[in-house]
XYZ file of C-alpha atoms in Angstrom:
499
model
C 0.000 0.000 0.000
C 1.376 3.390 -1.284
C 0.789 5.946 1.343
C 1.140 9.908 0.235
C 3.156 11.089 2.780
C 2.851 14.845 1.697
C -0.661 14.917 3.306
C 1.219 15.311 6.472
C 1.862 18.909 5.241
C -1.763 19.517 5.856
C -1.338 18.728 9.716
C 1.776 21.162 10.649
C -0.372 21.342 14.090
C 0.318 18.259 14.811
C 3.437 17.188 13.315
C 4.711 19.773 14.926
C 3.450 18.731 18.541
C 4.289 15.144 17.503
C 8.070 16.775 17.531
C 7.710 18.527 20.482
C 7.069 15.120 22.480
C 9.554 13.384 20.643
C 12.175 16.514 21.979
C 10.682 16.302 25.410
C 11.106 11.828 25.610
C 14.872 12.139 24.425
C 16.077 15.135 26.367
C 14.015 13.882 29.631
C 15.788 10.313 28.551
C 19.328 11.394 28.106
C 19.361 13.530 31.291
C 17.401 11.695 34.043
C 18.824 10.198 36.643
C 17.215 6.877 38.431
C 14.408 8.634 40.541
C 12.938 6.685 43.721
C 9.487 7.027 45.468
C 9.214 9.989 47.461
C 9.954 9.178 51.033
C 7.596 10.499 53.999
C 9.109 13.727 54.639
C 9.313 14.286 50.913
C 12.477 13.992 49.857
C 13.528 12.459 46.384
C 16.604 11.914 44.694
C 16.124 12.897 41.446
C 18.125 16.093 40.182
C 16.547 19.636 39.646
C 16.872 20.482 35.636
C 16.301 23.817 35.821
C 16.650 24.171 31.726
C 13.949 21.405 31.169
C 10.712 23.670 31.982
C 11.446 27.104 29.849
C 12.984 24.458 27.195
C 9.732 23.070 26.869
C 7.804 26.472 27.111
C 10.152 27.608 24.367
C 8.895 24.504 22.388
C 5.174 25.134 22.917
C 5.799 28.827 21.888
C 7.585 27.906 19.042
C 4.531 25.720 17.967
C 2.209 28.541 18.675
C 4.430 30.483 16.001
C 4.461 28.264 13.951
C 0.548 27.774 13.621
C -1.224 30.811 14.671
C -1.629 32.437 10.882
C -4.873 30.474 9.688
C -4.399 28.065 6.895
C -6.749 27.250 3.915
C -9.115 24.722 4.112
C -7.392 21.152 3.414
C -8.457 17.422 3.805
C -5.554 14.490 4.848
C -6.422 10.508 5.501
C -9.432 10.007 2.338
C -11.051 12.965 4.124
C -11.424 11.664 7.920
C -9.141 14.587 8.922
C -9.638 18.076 7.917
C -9.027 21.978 9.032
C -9.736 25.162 8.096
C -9.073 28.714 9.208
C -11.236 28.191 12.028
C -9.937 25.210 13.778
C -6.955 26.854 13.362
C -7.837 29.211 15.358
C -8.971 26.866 18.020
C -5.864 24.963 17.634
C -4.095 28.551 18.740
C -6.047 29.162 21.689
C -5.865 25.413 23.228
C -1.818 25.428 22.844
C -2.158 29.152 24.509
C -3.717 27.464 27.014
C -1.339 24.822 27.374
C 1.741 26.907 27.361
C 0.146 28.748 30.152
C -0.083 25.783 32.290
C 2.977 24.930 31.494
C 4.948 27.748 32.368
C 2.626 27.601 36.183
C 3.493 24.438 36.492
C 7.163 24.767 37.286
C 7.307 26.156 40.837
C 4.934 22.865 41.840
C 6.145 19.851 39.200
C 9.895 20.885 40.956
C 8.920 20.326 44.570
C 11.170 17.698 45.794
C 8.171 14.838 45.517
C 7.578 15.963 42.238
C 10.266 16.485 40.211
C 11.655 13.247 39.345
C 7.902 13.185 36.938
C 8.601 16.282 35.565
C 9.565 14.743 31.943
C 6.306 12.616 32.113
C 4.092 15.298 33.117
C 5.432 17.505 29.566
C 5.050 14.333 27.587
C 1.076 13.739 28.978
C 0.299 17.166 28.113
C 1.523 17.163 24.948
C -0.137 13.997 24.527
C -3.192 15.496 25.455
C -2.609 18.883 23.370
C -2.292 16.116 20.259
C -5.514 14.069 21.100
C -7.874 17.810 21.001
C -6.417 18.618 17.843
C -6.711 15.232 15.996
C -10.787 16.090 17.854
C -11.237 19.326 16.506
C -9.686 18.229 13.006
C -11.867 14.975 12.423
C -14.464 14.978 9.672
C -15.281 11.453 10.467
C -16.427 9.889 14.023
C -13.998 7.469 14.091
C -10.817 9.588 14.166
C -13.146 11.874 16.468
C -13.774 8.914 18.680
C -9.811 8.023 18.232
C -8.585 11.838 19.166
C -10.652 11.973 22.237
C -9.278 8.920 23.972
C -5.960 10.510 22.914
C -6.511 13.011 25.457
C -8.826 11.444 27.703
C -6.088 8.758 28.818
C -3.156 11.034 29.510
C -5.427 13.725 31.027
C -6.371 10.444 33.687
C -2.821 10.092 34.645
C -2.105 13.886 34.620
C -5.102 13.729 37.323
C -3.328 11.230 39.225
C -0.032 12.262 39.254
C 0.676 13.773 42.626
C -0.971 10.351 44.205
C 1.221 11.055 47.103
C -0.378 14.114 47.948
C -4.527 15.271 49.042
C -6.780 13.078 46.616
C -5.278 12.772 43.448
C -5.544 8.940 43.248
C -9.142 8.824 44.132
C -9.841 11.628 41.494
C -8.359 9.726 39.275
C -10.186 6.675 39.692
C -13.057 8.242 39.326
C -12.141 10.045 36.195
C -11.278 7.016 34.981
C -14.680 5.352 35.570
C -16.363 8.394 34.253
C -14.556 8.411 31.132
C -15.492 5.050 30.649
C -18.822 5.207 30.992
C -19.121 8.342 28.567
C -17.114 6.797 26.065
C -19.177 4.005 26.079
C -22.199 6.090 25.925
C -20.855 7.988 22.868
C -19.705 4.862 20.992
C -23.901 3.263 21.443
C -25.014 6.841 19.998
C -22.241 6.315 16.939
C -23.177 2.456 16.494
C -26.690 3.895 15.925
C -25.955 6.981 13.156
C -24.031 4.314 11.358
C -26.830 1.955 11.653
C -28.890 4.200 10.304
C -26.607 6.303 7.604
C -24.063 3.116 6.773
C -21.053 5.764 7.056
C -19.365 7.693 9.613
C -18.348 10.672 7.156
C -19.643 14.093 8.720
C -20.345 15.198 5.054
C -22.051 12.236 4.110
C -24.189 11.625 7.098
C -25.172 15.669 6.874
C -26.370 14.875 3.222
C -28.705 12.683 3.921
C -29.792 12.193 7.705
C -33.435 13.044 8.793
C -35.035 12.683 11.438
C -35.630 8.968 12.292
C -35.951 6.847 15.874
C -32.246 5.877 15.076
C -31.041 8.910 14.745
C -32.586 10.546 17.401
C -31.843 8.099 19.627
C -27.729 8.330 18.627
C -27.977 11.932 18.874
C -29.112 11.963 22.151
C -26.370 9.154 23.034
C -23.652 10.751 21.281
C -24.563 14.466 23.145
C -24.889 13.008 26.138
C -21.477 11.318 25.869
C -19.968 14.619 25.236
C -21.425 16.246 27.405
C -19.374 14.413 30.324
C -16.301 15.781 29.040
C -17.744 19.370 28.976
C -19.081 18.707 32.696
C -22.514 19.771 31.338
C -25.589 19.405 33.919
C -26.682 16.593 34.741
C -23.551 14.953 33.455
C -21.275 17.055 35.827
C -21.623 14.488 39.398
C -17.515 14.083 38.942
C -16.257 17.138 37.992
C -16.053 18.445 42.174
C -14.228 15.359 43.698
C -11.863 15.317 40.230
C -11.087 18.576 40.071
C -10.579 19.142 43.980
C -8.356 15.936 43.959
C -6.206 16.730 40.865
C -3.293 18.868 41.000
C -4.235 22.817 41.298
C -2.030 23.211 37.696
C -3.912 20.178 36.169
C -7.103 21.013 37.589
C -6.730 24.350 35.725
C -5.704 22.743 32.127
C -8.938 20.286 33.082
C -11.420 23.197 33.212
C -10.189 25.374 30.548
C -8.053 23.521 27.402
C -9.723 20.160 27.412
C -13.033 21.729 27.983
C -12.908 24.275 25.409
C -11.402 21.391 22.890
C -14.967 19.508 23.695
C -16.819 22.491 23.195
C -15.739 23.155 19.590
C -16.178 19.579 18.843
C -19.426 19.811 20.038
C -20.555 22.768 18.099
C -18.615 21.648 14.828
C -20.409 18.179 15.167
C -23.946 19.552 15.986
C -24.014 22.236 13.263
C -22.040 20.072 10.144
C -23.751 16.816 10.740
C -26.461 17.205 13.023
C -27.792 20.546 10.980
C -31.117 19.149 9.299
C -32.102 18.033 13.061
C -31.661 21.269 14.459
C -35.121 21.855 15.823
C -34.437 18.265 17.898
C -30.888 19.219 20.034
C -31.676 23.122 19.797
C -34.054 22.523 22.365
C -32.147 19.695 24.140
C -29.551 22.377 24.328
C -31.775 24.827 25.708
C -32.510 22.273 29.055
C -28.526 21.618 29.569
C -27.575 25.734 29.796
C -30.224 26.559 31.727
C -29.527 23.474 34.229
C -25.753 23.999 33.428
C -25.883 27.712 34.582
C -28.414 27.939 37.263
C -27.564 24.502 39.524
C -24.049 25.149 39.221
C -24.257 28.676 40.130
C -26.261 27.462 43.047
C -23.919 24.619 44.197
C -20.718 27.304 43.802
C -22.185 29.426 46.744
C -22.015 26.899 48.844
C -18.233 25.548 48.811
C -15.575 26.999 51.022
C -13.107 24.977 48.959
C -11.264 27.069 45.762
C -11.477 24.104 43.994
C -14.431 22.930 44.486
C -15.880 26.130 44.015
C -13.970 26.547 40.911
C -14.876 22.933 39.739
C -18.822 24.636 39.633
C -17.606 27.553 38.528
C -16.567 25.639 35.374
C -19.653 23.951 34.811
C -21.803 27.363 34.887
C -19.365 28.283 32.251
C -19.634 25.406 30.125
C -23.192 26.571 29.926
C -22.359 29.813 28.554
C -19.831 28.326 25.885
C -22.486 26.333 25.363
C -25.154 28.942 24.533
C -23.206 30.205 21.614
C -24.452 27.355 19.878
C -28.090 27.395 20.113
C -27.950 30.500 17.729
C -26.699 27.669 14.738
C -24.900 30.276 12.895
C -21.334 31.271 11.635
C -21.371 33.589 14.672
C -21.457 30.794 16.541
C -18.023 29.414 16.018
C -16.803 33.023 16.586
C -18.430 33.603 19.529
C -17.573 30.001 20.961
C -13.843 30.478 20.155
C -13.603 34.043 21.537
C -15.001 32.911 24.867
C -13.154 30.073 25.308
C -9.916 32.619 24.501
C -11.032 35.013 27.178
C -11.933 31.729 29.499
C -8.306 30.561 29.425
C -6.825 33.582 30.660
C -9.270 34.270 32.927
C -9.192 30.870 34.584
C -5.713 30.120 34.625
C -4.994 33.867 36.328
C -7.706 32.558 38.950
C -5.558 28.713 39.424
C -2.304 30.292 39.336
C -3.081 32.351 42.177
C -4.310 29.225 44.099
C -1.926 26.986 42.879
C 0.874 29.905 44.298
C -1.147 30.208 47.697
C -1.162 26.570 48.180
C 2.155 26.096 47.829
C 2.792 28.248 50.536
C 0.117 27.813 52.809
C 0.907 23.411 53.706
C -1.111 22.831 50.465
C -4.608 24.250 51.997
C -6.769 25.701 49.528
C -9.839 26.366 51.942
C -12.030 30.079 51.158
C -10.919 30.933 54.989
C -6.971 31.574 53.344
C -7.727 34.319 51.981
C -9.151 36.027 54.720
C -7.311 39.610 54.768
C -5.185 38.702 52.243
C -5.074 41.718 50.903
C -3.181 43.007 54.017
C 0.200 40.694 53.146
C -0.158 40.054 49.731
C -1.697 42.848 48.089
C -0.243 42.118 44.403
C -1.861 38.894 44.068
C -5.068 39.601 45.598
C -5.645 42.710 42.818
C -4.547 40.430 39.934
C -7.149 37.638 41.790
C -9.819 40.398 41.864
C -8.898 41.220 38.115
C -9.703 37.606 37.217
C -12.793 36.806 39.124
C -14.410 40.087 38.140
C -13.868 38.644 34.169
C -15.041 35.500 34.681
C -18.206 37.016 36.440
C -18.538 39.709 33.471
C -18.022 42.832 34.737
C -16.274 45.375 32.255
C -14.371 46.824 31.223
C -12.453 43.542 31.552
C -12.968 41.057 28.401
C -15.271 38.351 30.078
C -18.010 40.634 30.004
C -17.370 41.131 25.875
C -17.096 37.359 25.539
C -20.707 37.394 27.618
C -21.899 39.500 25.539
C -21.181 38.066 22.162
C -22.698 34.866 23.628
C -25.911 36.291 24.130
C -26.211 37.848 21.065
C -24.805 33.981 18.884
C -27.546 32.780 20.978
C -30.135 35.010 19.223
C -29.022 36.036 16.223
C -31.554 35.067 13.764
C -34.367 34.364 16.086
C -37.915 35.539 16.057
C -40.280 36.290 18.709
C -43.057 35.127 16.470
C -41.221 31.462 16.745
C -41.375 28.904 19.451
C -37.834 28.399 19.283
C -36.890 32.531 19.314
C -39.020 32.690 22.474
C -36.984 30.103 24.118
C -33.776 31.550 22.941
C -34.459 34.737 24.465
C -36.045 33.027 27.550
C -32.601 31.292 27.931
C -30.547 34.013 27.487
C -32.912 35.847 29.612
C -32.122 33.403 32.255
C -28.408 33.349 31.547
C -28.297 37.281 32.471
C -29.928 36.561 35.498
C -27.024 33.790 36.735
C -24.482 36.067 35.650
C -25.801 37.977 38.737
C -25.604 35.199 40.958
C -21.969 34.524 39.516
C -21.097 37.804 40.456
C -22.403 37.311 44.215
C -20.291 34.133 44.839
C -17.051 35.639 43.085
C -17.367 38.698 44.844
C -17.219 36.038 48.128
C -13.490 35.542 47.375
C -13.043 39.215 46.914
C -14.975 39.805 49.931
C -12.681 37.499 51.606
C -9.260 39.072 50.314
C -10.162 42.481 51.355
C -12.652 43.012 54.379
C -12.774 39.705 56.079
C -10.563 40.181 59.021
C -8.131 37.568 60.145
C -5.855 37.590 63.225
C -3.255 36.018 61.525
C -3.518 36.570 57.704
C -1.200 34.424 55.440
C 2.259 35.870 55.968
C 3.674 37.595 52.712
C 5.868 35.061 50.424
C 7.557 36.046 47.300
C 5.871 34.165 44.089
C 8.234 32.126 41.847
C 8.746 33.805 38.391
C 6.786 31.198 36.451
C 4.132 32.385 38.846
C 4.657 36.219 37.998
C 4.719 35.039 34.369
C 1.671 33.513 33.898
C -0.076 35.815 35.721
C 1.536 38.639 33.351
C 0.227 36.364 30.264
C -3.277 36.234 31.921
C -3.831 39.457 32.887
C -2.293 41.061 29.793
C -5.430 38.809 27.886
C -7.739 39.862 30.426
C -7.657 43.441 30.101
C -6.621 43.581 26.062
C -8.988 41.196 24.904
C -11.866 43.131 25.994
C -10.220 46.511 25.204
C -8.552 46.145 21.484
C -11.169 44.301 19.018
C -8.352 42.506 16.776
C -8.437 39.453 17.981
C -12.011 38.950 17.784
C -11.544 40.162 14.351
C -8.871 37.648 13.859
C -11.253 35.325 14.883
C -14.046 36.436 13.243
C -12.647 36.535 9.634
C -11.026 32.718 10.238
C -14.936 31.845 10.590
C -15.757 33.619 8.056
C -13.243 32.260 5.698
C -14.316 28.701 7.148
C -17.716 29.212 5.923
């Protein structure tokens, strides 16, 4: 069998991650030295390699470089894989995302029970990075299927990895088991569109799908399937234990990369091949947000742990990235991709920040730490403040532009004289509603940080420099996303050209 390798040009996202792990396996090879279980006071005997973490950050930057001007439209594989401008684009802001992590990660992965993992933790998120775009690039749901156990396996053992530590084995587990169970869910849904179409093409299933028992029925399957990975109500029961379990840094790549990766899958899938049954998941879509956003605001009020809290906090959001698709339009995958941009920043400000106070407060990341905060460590409680105050939409900061832009995806197009327009603006109706309840239990952290008063406040510590960084990186977004349009242009004409 002749095989044309110059279809490999048309994946330079990938080849060039696929290069990146291969750099990260033979310099964490060549220079590790045997590394032992960590013993009970901590101590392991693996050497620091101070070079190996902005090395890799260099790499992922380098990739982001390489692959942030949007390509034409090709096809690779027969057709199973494809991309245009606009998964481009989403390519871009997932390996943002994941150099972000990766350059928080450094002050934790080199604590002395950590370290000797430090190649294998690069490798898994690469690993992961490569599974969501092989995800977002599939035109058929086999290689769709194939891309999301590509991330879904490392992203299990990037939950367990600090199994010495809090949770992180028991979140893991239960990941596990969860991701199981979805993936088995999603494949019934599949076996029944093929039953019913005799391909798994997108573009030939789109061409000729209606609206049958089958179909339905492996809709519903396949949505509900996803909708685990996007921790959409009522699929959301593990998201809380995982995320609080996990690592702070992986809990924060969790909720943001590999969520926004699902999202986009989602809303590519649902508008290319499930388009003629539109009036059939529009309003199954309509039930998720509005239990998405309202009994995961509701639930966030009451945790006192960040991440728990943030684990809910995630799922409300999901519901608003969620939203932009209802509207089935080209706006849509704008709308979807700029709020999952704005998302990133937001969110990994808000987890870098933990991640920095837990590492200097015996690993506690309880609501009552932050109690006068503001007092001792006045820097990172403003950039904190910054962050929540995005996520919960309040401008001039860019969450509330991302919000916005949301709302209007949802109903652009729709018509009060419809049953479906009056839902859509019921929904987003509701939606504006939880944004105020979003803003009452984020303002609870800020309310914490600055006029909670606490005897004996966390004492002042100097943040490593990957901390100061990424914080930099995030807060940069946070404030110039809203204030300079070009990059929702950018994003914006990518759609359009995808169209």
């Amino acid at each position: 069998m002749n095989i044309d390798y110059s279809q490999f040009l048309n994946m330079i996202p990938e080849v060039t991650l696929m290069a990146l792990l291969v750099i990260v396996f033979i310099a964490d090879f060549a220079t590790s030295q045997r590394a032992v279980i960590p013993t009970s006071n901590g101590e392991a005997n693996s050497s620091s390699r101070v070079w190996f973490n902005p090395l890799v950050c260099l790499l992922m930057a380098a990739h982001i470089v390489i692959n942030i001007f949007p390509t034409t439209a090709s096809v690779a594989f027969g057709g199973m894989y494809y991309t245009n401008p606009s998964v481009g684009v989403i390519k871009t802001i997932l390996a943002l995302g994941a150099l972000i992590v990766l350059i928080q990660s450094r002050e934790w992965i080199q604590r002395p029970d950590t370290q000797f993992k430090e190649g294998e933790f690069y490798m898994l998120i690469a690993s992961t990075l490569l599974g969501m775009n092989m995800m977002v690039s599939a035109n058929h749901f086999l290689l769709f299927f194939l891309g999301l156990e590509m991330a879904s396996i490392p992203m299990a053992c990037l939950v367990g990895l600090d199994k010495y530590r809090h949770n992180s084995a028991e979140a893991a587990a239960k990941f596990v088991l969860t991701a199981a169970f979805s993936s088995g869910i999603m494949l019934y849904g599949i076996s029944f569109i093929y039953g019913a179409m005799g391909t798994l093409y997108f573009d030939d299933i789109a061409a000729k799908i209606t609206a049958t028992p089958l179909t339905i029925m492996g809709m519903v399957f396949f949505f509900s399937g996803l909708g685990f990975k996007i921790s959409l109500v009522p699929f959301h029961f593990w998201t809380a234990d995982t995320y609080q379990g996990a690592p702070t840094t992986i809990t924060g790549y969790l909720s943001v990369v590999s969520k926004g990766a699902a999202a986009f899958a989602l809303c590519s899938i649902l508008i290319k091949v499930f388009g003629p049954m539109v009036e059939y998941w529009q309003y199954m879509l309509f039930i998720v947000v509005v239990l998405s956003i309202t009994i995961a605001n509701l639930f966030a009020i009451r945790q006192r742990d960040l991440k728990r809290f943030m684990a809910f906090s995630s799922i409300s959001q999901a519901g608003y990235i969620v939203l932009a698709i209802v509207g089935n339009s080209a706006m849509s995958y704008t709308t979807l991709s700029f709020y999952v941009l704005v998302y990133v920043v937001a969110n990994m400000a808000v987890f870098s920040v933990i991640s920095s106070i837990e590492e200097h407060n015996n690993g506690t990341v309880d609501m009552e730490s932050y109690n006068g905060l503001y007092k001792t460590n006045p820097k990172l409680s403003f950039l904190m403040t910054i962050a929540l105050f995005s996520l919960g939409g309040i401008p001039p900061f860019a969450g509330m532009f991302s919000k916005f832009f949301v709302f209007m995806a949802a109903v652009k197009g729709q018509s009060l004289s419809t049953t479906p327009g009056i839902l859509a603006y019921s929904v987003v109706f509701i939606a504006l509603i939880n944004t105020v309840i979003s803003l009452y239990y984020y303002l609870l952290i800020v309310k914490a940080m600055y006029i909670k008063p606490n005897e004996k406040p966390l004492p002042w510590f100097k943040s490593a420099s990957s901390t100061k960084l990424a914080l930099a990186i995030c807060t940069a977004g946070i404030v110039m996303f809203g204030l300079f349009s070009m990059v929702y242009s950018w994003i914006d004409s990518a759609s359009v050209a995808s169209m």
